Protein backbone atom coordinates (compact mmCIF):
# COMPACT_ATOMS: atom_id res chain seq x y z
CA UNK A 1 0.00 0.00 0.00
CA UNK A 2 0.98 3.62 -0.41
CA UNK A 3 2.00 5.51 2.73
CA UNK A 4 3.99 8.58 3.77
CA UNK A 5 6.77 7.98 6.23
CA UNK A 6 10.31 8.83 7.26
CA UNK A 7 13.39 6.74 7.96
CA UNK A 8 15.39 9.46 9.69
CA UNK A 9 14.21 12.29 11.88
CA UNK A 10 14.40 15.81 10.51
CA UNK A 11 12.56 18.57 8.65
CA UNK A 12 9.39 18.16 6.55
CA UNK A 13 11.48 16.96 3.58
CA UNK A 14 12.29 13.64 5.32
CA UNK A 15 8.68 12.56 4.63
CA UNK A 16 8.56 10.37 1.51
CA UNK A 17 5.99 8.38 -0.40
CA UNK A 18 6.70 4.71 0.32
CA UNK A 19 5.26 1.28 -0.37
CA UNK A 20 4.81 -0.85 2.74
CA UNK A 21 2.92 -4.08 3.39
CA UNK A 22 -0.78 -3.59 4.12
CA UNK A 23 -1.15 -4.23 7.88
CA UNK A 24 -3.26 -7.17 9.09
CA UNK A 25 -5.67 -6.67 11.98
CA UNK A 26 -4.58 -8.50 15.14
CA UNK A 27 -7.22 -10.02 17.45
CA UNK A 28 -9.57 -7.26 18.63
CA UNK A 29 -8.47 -4.89 15.85
CA UNK A 30 -10.03 -3.52 12.68
CA UNK A 31 -8.42 -2.75 9.33
CA UNK A 32 -9.57 0.61 7.99
CA UNK A 33 -9.30 1.70 4.36
CA UNK A 34 -8.32 5.30 4.97
CA UNK A 35 -10.32 8.03 3.24
CA UNK A 36 -8.79 11.00 5.06
CA UNK A 37 -6.03 11.40 7.65
CA UNK A 38 -6.08 14.36 10.05
CA UNK A 39 -2.82 16.28 10.43
CA UNK A 40 -1.73 17.12 13.99
CA UNK A 41 1.20 19.01 15.48
CA UNK A 42 2.12 15.76 17.24
CA UNK A 43 3.08 14.33 13.82
CA UNK A 44 5.52 17.21 13.36
CA UNK A 45 7.00 16.23 16.72
CA UNK A 46 7.08 12.55 15.71
CA UNK A 47 8.92 13.44 12.49
CA UNK A 48 11.40 15.72 14.31
CA UNK A 49 12.35 12.87 16.66
CA UNK A 50 10.57 13.91 19.84
CA UNK A 51 9.03 10.40 20.07
CA UNK A 52 12.30 8.59 19.25
CA UNK A 53 13.89 7.24 16.10
CA UNK A 54 11.87 5.49 13.37
CA UNK A 55 11.78 1.71 13.77
CA UNK A 56 8.82 0.52 11.67
CA UNK A 57 8.79 -1.84 8.65
CA UNK A 58 11.81 -1.20 6.40
CA UNK A 59 13.14 1.27 8.95
CA UNK A 60 10.29 3.73 8.29
CA UNK A 61 7.78 5.22 10.73
CA UNK A 62 4.39 6.17 9.29
CA UNK A 63 2.94 9.02 11.38
CA UNK A 64 -0.76 9.83 11.70
CA UNK A 65 -2.95 9.80 14.82
CA UNK A 66 -6.43 10.05 13.36
CA UNK A 67 -8.29 8.83 10.27
CA UNK A 68 -11.69 8.33 8.77
CA UNK A 69 -12.56 5.60 6.30
CA UNK A 70 -14.29 2.29 5.75
CA UNK A 71 -13.85 -0.88 7.79
CA UNK A 72 -12.13 -3.35 5.42
CA UNK A 73 -11.61 -6.34 7.73
CA UNK A 74 -11.95 -7.45 11.35
CA UNK A 75 -9.38 -9.29 13.45
CA UNK A 76 -10.57 -12.32 15.39
CA UNK A 77 -12.89 -11.45 18.26
CA UNK A 78 -13.29 -7.81 17.14
CA UNK A 79 -16.75 -6.55 18.01
CA UNK A 80 -18.45 -3.22 17.36
CA UNK A 81 -17.66 -1.91 13.90
CA UNK A 82 -18.89 -3.91 10.87
CA UNK A 83 -17.09 -4.48 7.58
CA UNK A 84 -18.18 -1.74 5.16
CA UNK A 85 -19.09 0.71 7.93
CA UNK A 86 -17.76 4.29 7.74
CA UNK A 87 -15.79 5.07 10.86
CA UNK A 88 -13.41 7.51 12.53
CA UNK A 89 -10.49 6.23 14.60
CA UNK A 90 -7.80 7.50 16.95
CA UNK A 91 -4.55 5.64 16.28
CA UNK A 92 -2.44 5.50 19.47
CA UNK A 93 0.30 3.62 17.61
CA UNK A 94 0.29 6.05 14.63
CA UNK A 95 0.12 4.86 11.00
CA UNK A 96 -2.64 7.15 9.68
CA UNK A 97 -0.73 8.58 6.68
CA UNK A 98 -1.47 5.46 4.66
CA UNK A 99 -4.08 3.76 2.50
CA UNK A 100 -4.87 1.30 5.31
CA UNK A 101 -4.48 1.43 9.10
CA UNK A 102 -5.12 -1.04 11.94
CA UNK A 103 -6.36 -0.16 15.40
CA UNK A 104 -8.11 -1.66 18.46
CA UNK A 105 -11.91 -1.36 18.33
CA UNK A 106 -11.77 0.72 21.55
CA UNK A 107 -10.71 3.71 19.45
CA UNK A 108 -13.10 3.29 16.49
CA UNK A 109 -16.56 4.82 16.21
CA UNK A 110 -19.12 5.12 13.35
CA UNK A 111 -19.14 8.57 11.71
CA UNK A 112 -22.93 8.57 11.33
CA UNK A 113 -24.04 11.41 9.09
CA UNK A 114 -20.82 13.41 9.48
CA UNK A 115 -18.91 13.64 6.17
CA UNK A 116 -15.74 11.53 6.16
CA UNK A 117 -13.53 14.58 5.51
CA UNK A 118 -14.90 16.30 8.64
CA UNK A 119 -14.70 13.12 10.72
CA UNK A 120 -10.98 12.64 10.02
CA UNK A 121 -10.11 15.69 12.13
CA UNK A 122 -12.06 14.52 15.16
CA UNK A 123 -10.58 11.35 16.77
CA UNK A 124 -7.40 12.82 18.29
CA UNK A 125 -8.43 16.45 18.54
CA UNK A 126 -11.85 16.22 20.21
CA UNK A 127 -11.05 13.62 22.90
CA UNK A 128 -8.03 15.81 23.72
CA UNK A 129 -10.18 18.94 23.87
CA UNK A 130 -12.83 17.21 26.03
CA UNK A 131 -10.16 15.68 28.26
CA UNK A 132 -8.28 18.93 28.74
CA UNK A 133 -11.41 20.98 29.41
CA UNK A 134 -13.63 18.67 31.40
CA UNK A 135 -11.42 16.02 33.03
CA UNK A 136 -8.12 17.81 33.69
CA UNK A 137 -9.53 21.35 33.64
CA UNK A 138 -12.77 20.67 35.57
CA UNK A 139 -14.67 23.23 33.48
CA UNK A 140 -17.63 24.73 35.37
CA UNK A 141 -20.63 26.52 33.94
CA UNK A 142 -19.98 30.27 33.90
CA UNK A 143 -16.18 29.90 33.73
CA UNK A 144 -14.00 32.27 31.75
CA UNK A 145 -11.54 30.25 29.66
CA UNK A 146 -8.28 31.23 27.96
CA UNK A 147 -6.92 28.96 25.20
CA UNK A 148 -3.34 29.31 23.93
CA UNK A 149 -2.54 28.26 20.33
CA UNK A 150 -6.19 29.14 19.90
CA UNK A 151 -6.49 28.78 16.14
CA UNK A 152 -4.90 25.30 15.95
CA UNK A 153 -6.81 22.03 15.65
CA UNK A 154 -7.17 21.36 19.39
CA UNK A 155 -7.58 25.05 20.26
CA UNK A 156 -10.40 25.71 17.83
CA UNK A 157 -12.25 22.54 18.90
CA UNK A 158 -11.82 23.41 22.58
CA UNK A 159 -13.32 26.87 22.05
CA UNK A 160 -16.53 25.35 20.67
CA UNK A 161 -16.74 22.69 23.36
CA UNK A 162 -16.10 25.19 26.16
CA UNK A 163 -18.96 27.36 24.91
CA UNK A 164 -21.32 24.38 24.47
CA UNK A 165 -20.54 23.24 28.04
CA UNK A 166 -21.45 26.55 29.60
CA UNK A 167 -18.31 28.72 29.61
CA UNK A 168 -19.36 32.35 29.98
CA UNK A 169 -16.47 33.77 27.98
CA UNK A 170 -13.79 32.18 25.82
CA UNK A 171 -10.57 34.03 24.98
CA UNK A 172 -7.57 32.80 23.05
CA UNK A 173 -4.02 33.70 22.12
CA UNK A 174 -2.38 33.48 18.69
CA UNK A 175 1.07 34.18 17.33
CA UNK A 176 0.29 37.12 15.07
CA UNK A 177 -2.07 40.10 14.82
CA UNK A 178 -3.54 38.84 11.54
CA UNK A 179 -4.87 35.69 13.26
CA UNK A 180 -6.77 37.76 15.87
CA UNK A 181 -9.30 38.47 13.12
CA UNK A 182 -10.34 34.80 13.19
CA UNK A 183 -12.01 35.23 16.62
CA UNK A 184 -15.64 35.21 15.43
CA UNK A 185 -15.08 32.45 12.87
CA UNK A 186 -13.51 30.19 15.50
CA UNK A 187 -16.02 30.97 18.24
CA UNK A 188 -13.95 33.20 20.54
CA UNK A 189 -15.07 36.36 22.32
CA UNK A 190 -11.62 37.76 21.47
CA UNK A 191 -8.18 36.61 20.36
CA UNK A 192 -5.06 38.31 21.73
CA UNK A 193 -1.50 38.28 20.42
CA UNK A 194 0.32 35.86 22.73
CA UNK A 195 3.32 38.14 23.29
CA UNK A 196 1.32 40.58 25.41
CA UNK A 197 -1.77 38.64 26.41
CA UNK A 198 -1.44 39.24 30.15
CA UNK A 199 -2.53 42.87 30.07
CA UNK A 200 -5.22 42.12 27.50
CA UNK A 201 -6.71 39.39 29.73
CA UNK A 202 -6.68 41.62 32.80
CA UNK A 203 -8.40 44.38 30.86
CA UNK A 204 -11.01 42.03 29.34
CA UNK A 205 -11.85 40.57 32.77
CA UNK A 206 -11.74 43.85 34.72
CA UNK A 207 -8.73 42.55 36.65
CA UNK A 208 -10.37 39.30 37.85
CA UNK A 209 -8.49 36.93 35.54
CA UNK A 210 -9.67 33.62 34.09
CA UNK A 211 -10.85 30.35 35.64
CA UNK A 212 -9.17 27.99 33.22
CA UNK A 213 -6.12 28.25 30.94
CA UNK A 214 -5.42 25.62 28.27
CA UNK A 215 -1.69 25.68 27.65
CA UNK A 216 0.17 23.59 25.05
CA UNK A 217 2.90 26.27 24.69
CA UNK A 218 4.79 26.25 28.02
CA UNK A 219 7.79 28.33 29.09
CA UNK A 220 7.13 32.00 29.89
CA UNK A 221 3.59 31.67 28.52
CA UNK A 222 2.77 29.14 31.27
CA UNK A 223 4.15 31.42 33.98
CA UNK A 224 2.05 34.28 32.61
CA UNK A 225 -1.02 32.02 32.53
CA UNK A 226 -0.59 31.31 36.24
CA UNK A 227 -0.41 35.06 36.86
CA UNK A 228 -3.81 35.70 35.26
CA UNK A 229 -5.75 33.04 37.19
CA UNK A 230 -8.85 34.01 39.16
CA UNK A 231 -9.20 32.36 42.63
CA UNK A 232 -9.31 28.54 42.26
CA UNK A 233 -8.17 28.91 38.65
CA UNK A 234 -6.57 25.99 36.78
CA UNK A 235 -3.83 25.81 34.16
CA UNK A 236 -3.89 22.60 32.12
CA UNK A 237 -0.59 21.73 30.49
CA UNK A 238 -0.80 19.39 27.47
CA UNK A 239 2.07 20.33 25.19
CA UNK A 240 5.42 22.05 24.90
CA UNK A 241 5.27 24.00 21.66
CA UNK A 242 7.78 26.53 23.03
CA UNK A 243 10.24 23.66 23.75
CA UNK A 244 11.21 25.15 27.09
CA UNK A 245 12.46 22.16 29.06
CA UNK A 246 13.43 24.16 32.15
CA UNK A 247 9.92 24.94 33.33
CA UNK A 248 9.23 24.30 36.99
CA UNK A 249 6.25 25.21 39.17
CA UNK A 250 6.46 27.03 42.49
CA UNK A 251 4.27 24.97 44.82
CA UNK A 252 4.15 27.79 47.33
CA UNK A 253 2.68 30.07 44.66
CA UNK A 254 -0.07 27.48 44.07
CA UNK A 255 -0.75 27.08 47.78
CA UNK A 256 -0.65 30.73 48.77
CA UNK A 257 -2.72 31.92 45.81
CA UNK A 258 -5.33 29.17 45.27
CA UNK A 259 -4.04 27.95 41.92
CA UNK A 260 -3.98 24.52 40.31
CA UNK A 261 -1.84 23.00 37.57
CA UNK A 262 -3.14 19.86 35.84
CA UNK A 263 -1.84 17.72 32.97
CA UNK A 264 -3.39 15.81 30.10
CA UNK A 265 -1.89 13.24 27.73
CA UNK A 266 -4.04 11.28 25.29
CA UNK A 267 -1.47 8.48 24.96
CA UNK A 268 -1.66 7.80 28.69
CA UNK A 269 -5.48 7.91 28.60
CA UNK A 270 -5.43 5.43 25.69
CA UNK A 271 -3.24 3.02 27.68
CA UNK A 272 -4.96 3.30 31.05
CA UNK A 273 -8.55 4.32 30.25
CA UNK A 274 -9.29 3.49 26.59
CA UNK A 275 -13.05 3.66 27.19
CA UNK A 276 -12.67 7.38 27.95
CA UNK A 277 -11.33 8.00 24.42
CA UNK A 278 -14.20 6.03 22.88
CA UNK A 279 -16.73 7.91 24.99
CA UNK A 280 -15.29 11.33 24.09
CA UNK A 281 -15.07 10.38 20.41
CA UNK A 282 -18.72 9.22 20.33
CA UNK A 283 -19.81 12.37 22.10
CA UNK A 284 -17.93 14.59 19.65
CA UNK A 285 -19.17 12.81 16.51
CA UNK A 286 -22.79 13.02 17.60
CA UNK A 287 -22.52 16.66 18.81
CA UNK A 288 -20.95 17.65 15.48
CA UNK A 289 -23.54 15.71 13.48
CA UNK A 290 -26.46 17.26 15.40
CA UNK A 291 -25.11 20.79 15.13
CA UNK A 292 -24.75 21.08 18.93
CA UNK A 293 -21.09 21.81 18.18
CA UNK A 294 -20.56 24.16 15.23
CA UNK A 295 -17.97 22.85 12.81
CA UNK A 296 -15.70 24.66 10.40
CA UNK A 297 -14.98 22.34 7.46
CA UNK A 298 -11.35 21.20 7.32
CA UNK A 299 -8.89 22.17 4.62
CA UNK A 300 -8.63 19.08 2.40
CA UNK A 301 -5.32 18.56 0.58
CA UNK A 302 -3.88 15.74 -1.51
CA UNK A 303 -1.94 13.25 0.61
CA UNK A 304 0.98 13.78 -1.79
CA UNK A 305 1.22 17.37 -0.46
CA UNK A 306 2.12 16.15 3.03
CA UNK A 307 5.57 17.81 3.04
CA UNK A 308 4.09 21.26 2.41
CA UNK A 309 1.35 20.66 4.99
CA UNK A 310 4.00 19.82 7.63
CA UNK A 311 5.90 22.98 6.70
CA UNK A 312 2.79 25.05 7.30
CA UNK A 313 2.00 23.41 10.67
CA UNK A 314 5.55 23.82 11.90
CA UNK A 315 5.52 27.51 11.00
CA UNK A 316 2.10 28.07 12.64
CA UNK A 317 0.65 29.02 9.24
CA UNK A 318 -2.51 26.87 9.55
CA UNK A 319 -5.79 27.41 11.31
CA UNK A 320 -8.49 24.87 12.13
CA UNK A 321 -7.89 21.36 10.75
CA UNK A 322 -6.10 20.11 7.66
CA UNK A 323 -6.81 16.58 6.42
CA UNK A 324 -4.96 14.52 3.80
CA UNK A 325 -7.13 12.84 1.16
CA UNK A 326 -6.26 9.23 0.21
CA UNK A 327 -7.23 6.97 -2.70
CA UNK A 328 -10.79 7.06 -3.91
CA UNK A 329 -11.61 10.32 -2.16
CA UNK A 330 -10.55 13.02 -4.55
CA UNK A 331 -7.21 14.63 -4.23
CA UNK A 332 -5.14 11.65 -2.95
N1 LIG B 1 -1.29 16.12 25.46
C1 LIG B 1 -2.05 15.59 24.50
O1 LIG B 1 -2.65 14.54 24.68
C2 LIG B 1 -2.16 16.30 23.20
C3 LIG B 1 -3.01 15.81 22.20
C4 LIG B 1 -3.12 16.53 20.99
C5 LIG B 1 -2.37 17.70 20.84
N2 LIG B 1 -1.54 18.09 21.85
C6 LIG B 1 -0.73 19.31 21.71
O2 LIG B 1 -1.57 20.39 21.42
C7 LIG B 1 -0.84 21.34 20.67
C8 LIG B 1 -1.63 21.76 19.46
O3 LIG B 1 -1.76 20.67 18.60
P1 LIG B 1 -2.60 20.83 17.24
O4 LIG B 1 -2.51 19.53 16.52
O5 LIG B 1 -3.89 21.45 17.54
O6 LIG B 1 -1.64 21.87 16.49
P2 LIG B 1 -1.82 22.73 15.17
O7 LIG B 1 -3.18 22.57 14.59
O8 LIG B 1 -0.63 22.44 14.34
O9 LIG B 1 -1.71 24.21 15.74
C9 LIG B 1 -0.61 24.56 16.50
C10 LIG B 1 -0.58 26.07 16.67
O10 LIG B 1 0.22 26.32 17.81
C11 LIG B 1 0.69 27.64 17.72
N3 LIG B 1 2.06 27.70 18.25
C12 LIG B 1 2.40 28.26 19.41
N4 LIG B 1 3.70 28.16 19.64
C13 LIG B 1 4.23 27.49 18.58
C14 LIG B 1 5.54 27.06 18.26
N5 LIG B 1 6.60 27.32 19.06
N6 LIG B 1 5.71 26.37 17.11
C15 LIG B 1 4.67 26.11 16.30
N7 LIG B 1 3.39 26.49 16.58
C16 LIG B 1 3.17 27.18 17.71
C17 LIG B 1 0.63 28.04 16.25
O11 LIG B 1 -0.31 29.10 16.08
P3 LIG B 1 -0.11 30.54 16.74
O12 LIG B 1 1.35 30.68 17.05
O13 LIG B 1 -0.59 31.48 15.72
O14 LIG B 1 -0.96 30.48 17.95
C18 LIG B 1 0.08 26.82 15.55
O15 LIG B 1 -0.84 27.14 14.53
C19 LIG B 1 0.51 20.69 20.34
O16 LIG B 1 1.45 21.11 21.29
C20 LIG B 1 0.24 19.23 20.54
O17 LIG B 1 1.39 18.51 20.90
C21 LIG B 1 -1.42 17.43 23.00
mmCIF file of N, CA and C and ligand atoms in Angstrom, residues 39-45 48 51 65 90 124-125 128-129 132 148-156 173-176 179 194 216-217 237-243 264-269 312-322, ligand 1:
data_model
loop_
_atom_site.group_PDB
_atom_site.id
_atom_site.type_symbol
_atom_site.label_atom_id
_atom_site.label_comp_id
_atom_site.label_asym_id
_atom_site.label_seq_id
_atom_site.Cartn_x
_atom_site.Cartn_y
_atom_site.Cartn_z
ATOM 1 N N UNK A 39 -4.211 15.900 10.163
ATOM 2 C CA UNK A 39 -2.816 16.284 10.435
ATOM 3 C C UNK A 39 -2.774 17.012 11.777
ATOM 4 N N UNK A 40 -1.867 16.563 12.648
ATOM 5 C CA UNK A 40 -1.730 17.124 13.993
ATOM 6 C C UNK A 40 -0.303 17.606 14.225
ATOM 7 N N UNK A 41 -0.158 18.547 15.168
ATOM 8 C CA UNK A 41 1.198 19.006 15.485
ATOM 9 C C UNK A 41 2.034 17.853 16.029
ATOM 10 N N UNK A 42 1.380 16.904 16.673
ATOM 11 C CA UNK A 42 2.119 15.757 17.236
ATOM 12 C C UNK A 42 2.879 14.995 16.143
ATOM 13 N N UNK A 43 2.373 15.039 14.906
ATOM 14 C CA UNK A 43 3.081 14.327 13.819
ATOM 15 C C UNK A 43 4.329 15.093 13.382
ATOM 16 N N UNK A 44 4.308 16.410 13.568
ATOM 17 C CA UNK A 44 5.518 17.210 13.360
ATOM 18 C C UNK A 44 6.559 16.788 14.402
ATOM 19 N N UNK A 45 6.091 16.636 15.641
ATOM 20 C CA UNK A 45 7.005 16.234 16.725
ATOM 21 C C UNK A 45 7.544 14.822 16.488
ATOM 22 N N UNK A 48 10.173 15.051 13.846
ATOM 23 C CA UNK A 48 11.398 15.722 14.312
ATOM 24 C C UNK A 48 12.217 14.837 15.239
ATOM 25 N N UNK A 51 9.554 11.684 19.573
ATOM 26 C CA UNK A 51 9.030 10.398 20.065
ATOM 27 C C UNK A 51 10.032 9.276 19.792
ATOM 28 N N UNK A 65 -2.228 10.183 13.604
ATOM 29 C CA UNK A 65 -2.947 9.805 14.821
ATOM 30 C C UNK A 65 -4.450 9.685 14.647
ATOM 31 N N UNK A 90 -9.049 6.971 16.371
ATOM 32 C CA UNK A 90 -7.805 7.500 16.952
ATOM 33 C C UNK A 90 -6.780 6.371 16.907
ATOM 34 N N UNK A 124 -8.443 12.437 17.341
ATOM 35 C CA UNK A 124 -7.396 12.821 18.292
ATOM 36 C C UNK A 124 -7.751 14.157 18.942
ATOM 37 N N UNK A 125 -8.225 15.072 18.097
ATOM 38 C CA UNK A 125 -8.434 16.453 18.542
ATOM 39 C C UNK A 125 -9.553 16.580 19.582
ATOM 40 N N UNK A 128 -8.997 14.963 23.014
ATOM 41 C CA UNK A 128 -8.033 15.808 23.719
ATOM 42 C C UNK A 128 -8.721 17.046 24.272
ATOM 43 N N UNK A 129 -9.514 17.709 23.427
ATOM 44 C CA UNK A 129 -10.180 18.943 23.866
ATOM 45 C C UNK A 129 -11.143 18.659 25.022
ATOM 46 N N UNK A 132 -8.958 17.771 28.171
ATOM 47 C CA UNK A 132 -8.275 18.932 28.744
ATOM 48 C C UNK A 132 -9.286 19.828 29.466
ATOM 49 N N UNK A 148 -4.522 28.958 24.722
ATOM 50 C CA UNK A 148 -3.340 29.311 23.929
ATOM 51 C C UNK A 148 -3.302 28.456 22.661
ATOM 52 N N UNK A 149 -2.551 28.919 21.655
ATOM 53 C CA UNK A 149 -2.538 28.257 20.335
ATOM 54 C C UNK A 149 -3.981 28.084 19.873
ATOM 55 N N UNK A 150 -4.733 29.180 19.995
ATOM 56 C CA UNK A 150 -6.192 29.140 19.900
ATOM 57 C C UNK A 150 -6.725 28.746 18.538
ATOM 58 N N UNK A 151 -5.969 29.029 17.489
ATOM 59 C CA UNK A 151 -6.488 28.775 16.140
ATOM 60 C C UNK A 151 -6.117 27.390 15.622
ATOM 61 N N UNK A 152 -5.317 26.627 16.392
ATOM 62 C CA UNK A 152 -4.902 25.296 15.947
ATOM 63 C C UNK A 152 -6.052 24.299 16.023
ATOM 64 N N UNK A 153 -5.773 23.064 15.660
ATOM 65 C CA UNK A 153 -6.810 22.032 15.652
ATOM 66 C C UNK A 153 -7.441 21.850 17.024
ATOM 67 N N UNK A 154 -6.631 21.578 18.046
ATOM 68 C CA UNK A 154 -7.173 21.355 19.390
ATOM 69 C C UNK A 154 -7.788 22.649 19.926
ATOM 70 N N UNK A 155 -7.095 23.765 19.740
ATOM 71 C CA UNK A 155 -7.576 25.050 20.264
ATOM 72 C C UNK A 155 -8.947 25.404 19.714
ATOM 73 N N UNK A 156 -9.120 25.280 18.405
ATOM 74 C CA UNK A 156 -10.397 25.707 17.832
ATOM 75 C C UNK A 156 -11.526 24.749 18.227
ATOM 76 N N UNK A 173 -5.208 32.980 22.573
ATOM 77 C CA UNK A 173 -4.020 33.704 22.118
ATOM 78 C C UNK A 173 -3.498 33.064 20.836
ATOM 79 N N UNK A 174 -2.960 33.907 19.976
ATOM 80 C CA UNK A 174 -2.381 33.476 18.692
ATOM 81 C C UNK A 174 -1.037 34.163 18.508
ATOM 82 N N UNK A 175 -0.291 33.690 17.503
ATOM 83 C CA UNK A 175 1.070 34.177 17.333
ATOM 84 C C UNK A 175 1.189 35.501 16.590
ATOM 85 N N UNK A 176 0.146 35.895 15.869
ATOM 86 C CA UNK A 176 0.288 37.125 15.068
ATOM 87 C C UNK A 176 -1.020 37.906 15.044
ATOM 88 N N UNK A 179 -4.002 36.797 12.827
ATOM 89 C CA UNK A 179 -4.875 35.692 13.262
ATOM 90 C C UNK A 179 -5.947 36.157 14.253
ATOM 91 N N UNK A 194 -0.201 36.547 21.548
ATOM 92 C CA UNK A 194 0.318 35.856 22.732
ATOM 93 C C UNK A 194 1.403 36.659 23.462
ATOM 94 N N UNK A 216 -0.761 24.520 25.689
ATOM 95 C CA UNK A 216 0.169 23.587 25.053
ATOM 96 C C UNK A 216 1.485 24.265 24.665
ATOM 97 N N UNK A 217 1.729 25.489 25.142
ATOM 98 C CA UNK A 217 2.896 26.267 24.688
ATOM 99 C C UNK A 217 4.052 26.148 25.684
ATOM 100 N N UNK A 237 -1.733 21.822 31.391
ATOM 101 C CA UNK A 237 -0.592 21.725 30.485
ATOM 102 C C UNK A 237 -0.731 20.445 29.655
ATOM 103 N N UNK A 238 -0.650 20.590 28.323
ATOM 104 C CA UNK A 238 -0.798 19.394 27.472
ATOM 105 C C UNK A 238 0.095 19.448 26.248
ATOM 106 N N UNK A 239 1.139 20.266 26.295
ATOM 107 C CA UNK A 239 2.074 20.326 25.188
ATOM 108 C C UNK A 239 3.245 21.216 25.560
ATOM 109 N N UNK A 240 4.207 21.280 24.647
ATOM 110 C CA UNK A 240 5.423 22.052 24.904
ATOM 111 C C UNK A 240 5.888 22.693 23.597
ATOM 112 N N UNK A 241 4.951 23.416 22.959
ATOM 113 C CA UNK A 241 5.272 24.004 21.658
ATOM 114 C C UNK A 241 6.492 24.915 21.733
ATOM 115 N N UNK A 242 6.654 25.601 22.871
ATOM 116 C CA UNK A 242 7.777 26.525 23.029
ATOM 117 C C UNK A 242 9.097 25.808 23.287
ATOM 118 N N UNK A 243 9.061 24.509 23.511
ATOM 119 C CA UNK A 243 10.236 23.657 23.746
ATOM 120 C C UNK A 243 11.141 24.245 24.830
ATOM 121 N N UNK A 264 -2.601 16.727 30.921
ATOM 122 C CA UNK A 264 -3.395 15.809 30.096
ATOM 123 C C UNK A 264 -2.502 15.212 29.028
ATOM 124 N N UNK A 265 -2.608 13.896 28.830
ATOM 125 C CA UNK A 265 -1.893 13.239 27.730
ATOM 126 C C UNK A 265 -2.749 12.114 27.168
ATOM 127 N N UNK A 266 -3.102 12.237 25.887
ATOM 128 C CA UNK A 266 -4.038 11.277 25.294
ATOM 129 C C UNK A 266 -3.437 9.872 25.215
ATOM 130 N N UNK A 267 -2.109 9.789 25.042
ATOM 131 C CA UNK A 267 -1.471 8.479 24.960
ATOM 132 C C UNK A 267 -1.640 7.716 26.275
ATOM 133 N N UNK A 268 -1.483 8.424 27.374
ATOM 134 C CA UNK A 268 -1.662 7.796 28.689
ATOM 135 C C UNK A 268 -3.118 7.398 28.897
ATOM 136 N N UNK A 269 -4.054 8.261 28.468
ATOM 137 C CA UNK A 269 -5.481 7.913 28.602
ATOM 138 C C UNK A 269 -5.769 6.652 27.779
ATOM 139 N N UNK A 312 3.747 24.031 6.853
ATOM 140 C CA UNK A 312 2.788 25.050 7.299
ATOM 141 C C UNK A 312 2.467 24.876 8.791
ATOM 142 N N UNK A 313 2.295 23.638 9.242
ATOM 143 C CA UNK A 313 1.998 23.407 10.668
ATOM 144 C C UNK A 313 3.163 23.855 11.534
ATOM 145 N N UNK A 314 4.366 23.502 11.099
ATOM 146 C CA UNK A 314 5.549 23.817 11.901
ATOM 147 C C UNK A 314 5.739 25.328 12.026
ATOM 148 N N UNK A 315 5.355 26.051 10.993
ATOM 149 C CA UNK A 315 5.521 27.505 10.997
ATOM 150 C C UNK A 315 4.307 28.212 11.588
ATOM 151 N N UNK A 316 3.310 27.453 12.073
ATOM 152 C CA UNK A 316 2.103 28.072 12.639
ATOM 153 C C UNK A 316 1.288 28.789 11.580
ATOM 154 N N UNK A 317 1.371 28.325 10.321
ATOM 155 C CA UNK A 317 0.648 29.015 9.242
ATOM 156 C C UNK A 317 -0.694 28.356 8.915
ATOM 157 N N UNK A 318 -1.200 27.484 9.810
ATOM 158 C CA UNK A 318 -2.508 26.868 9.555
ATOM 159 C C UNK A 318 -3.510 27.418 10.559
ATOM 160 N N UNK A 319 -4.787 27.246 10.263
ATOM 161 C CA UNK A 319 -5.786 27.414 11.312
ATOM 162 C C UNK A 319 -6.874 26.373 11.101
ATOM 163 N N UNK A 320 -7.527 25.973 12.197
ATOM 164 C CA UNK A 320 -8.488 24.869 12.130
ATOM 165 C C UNK A 320 -7.757 23.583 11.767
ATOM 166 N N UNK A 321 -8.461 22.675 11.065
ATOM 167 C CA UNK A 321 -7.894 21.362 10.745
ATOM 168 C C UNK A 321 -7.532 21.247 9.280
ATOM 169 N N UNK A 322 -6.454 20.520 9.022
ATOM 170 C CA UNK A 322 -6.103 20.106 7.663
ATOM 171 C C UNK A 322 -6.177 18.587 7.631
HETATM 172 N N1 LIG B 1 -1.289 16.118 25.460
HETATM 173 C C1 LIG B 1 -2.047 15.590 24.495
HETATM 174 O O1 LIG B 1 -2.650 14.543 24.685
HETATM 175 C C2 LIG B 1 -2.163 16.303 23.199
HETATM 176 C C3 LIG B 1 -3.012 15.807 22.195
HETATM 177 C C4 LIG B 1 -3.117 16.533 20.993
HETATM 178 C C5 LIG B 1 -2.370 17.697 20.841
HETATM 179 N N2 LIG B 1 -1.537 18.093 21.848
HETATM 180 C C6 LIG B 1 -0.727 19.307 21.711
HETATM 181 O O2 LIG B 1 -1.571 20.390 21.421
HETATM 182 C C7 LIG B 1 -0.841 21.343 20.675
HETATM 183 C C8 LIG B 1 -1.634 21.764 19.463
HETATM 184 O O3 LIG B 1 -1.764 20.668 18.595
HETATM 185 P P1 LIG B 1 -2.600 20.831 17.238
HETATM 186 O O4 LIG B 1 -2.513 19.531 16.516
HETATM 187 O O5 LIG B 1 -3.887 21.450 17.540
HETATM 188 O O6 LIG B 1 -1.642 21.874 16.491
HETATM 189 P P2 LIG B 1 -1.819 22.729 15.170
HETATM 190 O O7 LIG B 1 -3.185 22.571 14.594
HETATM 191 O O8 LIG B 1 -0.626 22.444 14.341
HETATM 192 O O9 LIG B 1 -1.712 24.206 15.740
HETATM 193 C C9 LIG B 1 -0.606 24.562 16.503
HETATM 194 C C10 LIG B 1 -0.584 26.065 16.675
HETATM 195 O O10 LIG B 1 0.217 26.324 17.811
HETATM 196 C C11 LIG B 1 0.695 27.639 17.721
HETATM 197 N N3 LIG B 1 2.064 27.703 18.253
HETATM 198 C C12 LIG B 1 2.396 28.263 19.413
HETATM 199 N N4 LIG B 1 3.698 28.155 19.637
HETATM 200 C C13 LIG B 1 4.228 27.489 18.584
HETATM 201 C C14 LIG B 1 5.540 27.062 18.259
HETATM 202 N N5 LIG B 1 6.596 27.319 19.058
HETATM 203 N N6 LIG B 1 5.712 26.374 17.113
HETATM 204 C C15 LIG B 1 4.672 26.111 16.304
HETATM 205 N N7 LIG B 1 3.392 26.492 16.576
HETATM 206 C C16 LIG B 1 3.173 27.181 17.712
HETATM 207 C C17 LIG B 1 0.626 28.040 16.248
HETATM 208 O O11 LIG B 1 -0.307 29.099 16.083
HETATM 209 P P3 LIG B 1 -0.111 30.537 16.740
HETATM 210 O O12 LIG B 1 1.348 30.684 17.049
HETATM 211 O O13 LIG B 1 -0.592 31.484 15.720
HETATM 212 O O14 LIG B 1 -0.965 30.482 17.948
HETATM 213 C C18 LIG B 1 0.076 26.822 15.554
HETATM 214 O O15 LIG B 1 -0.835 27.138 14.525
HETATM 215 C C19 LIG B 1 0.514 20.692 20.340
HETATM 216 O O16 LIG B 1 1.454 21.114 21.293
HETATM 217 C C20 LIG B 1 0.242 19.227 20.541
HETATM 218 O O17 LIG B 1 1.393 18.509 20.902
HETATM 219 C C21 LIG B 1 -1.423 17.426 22.997
#
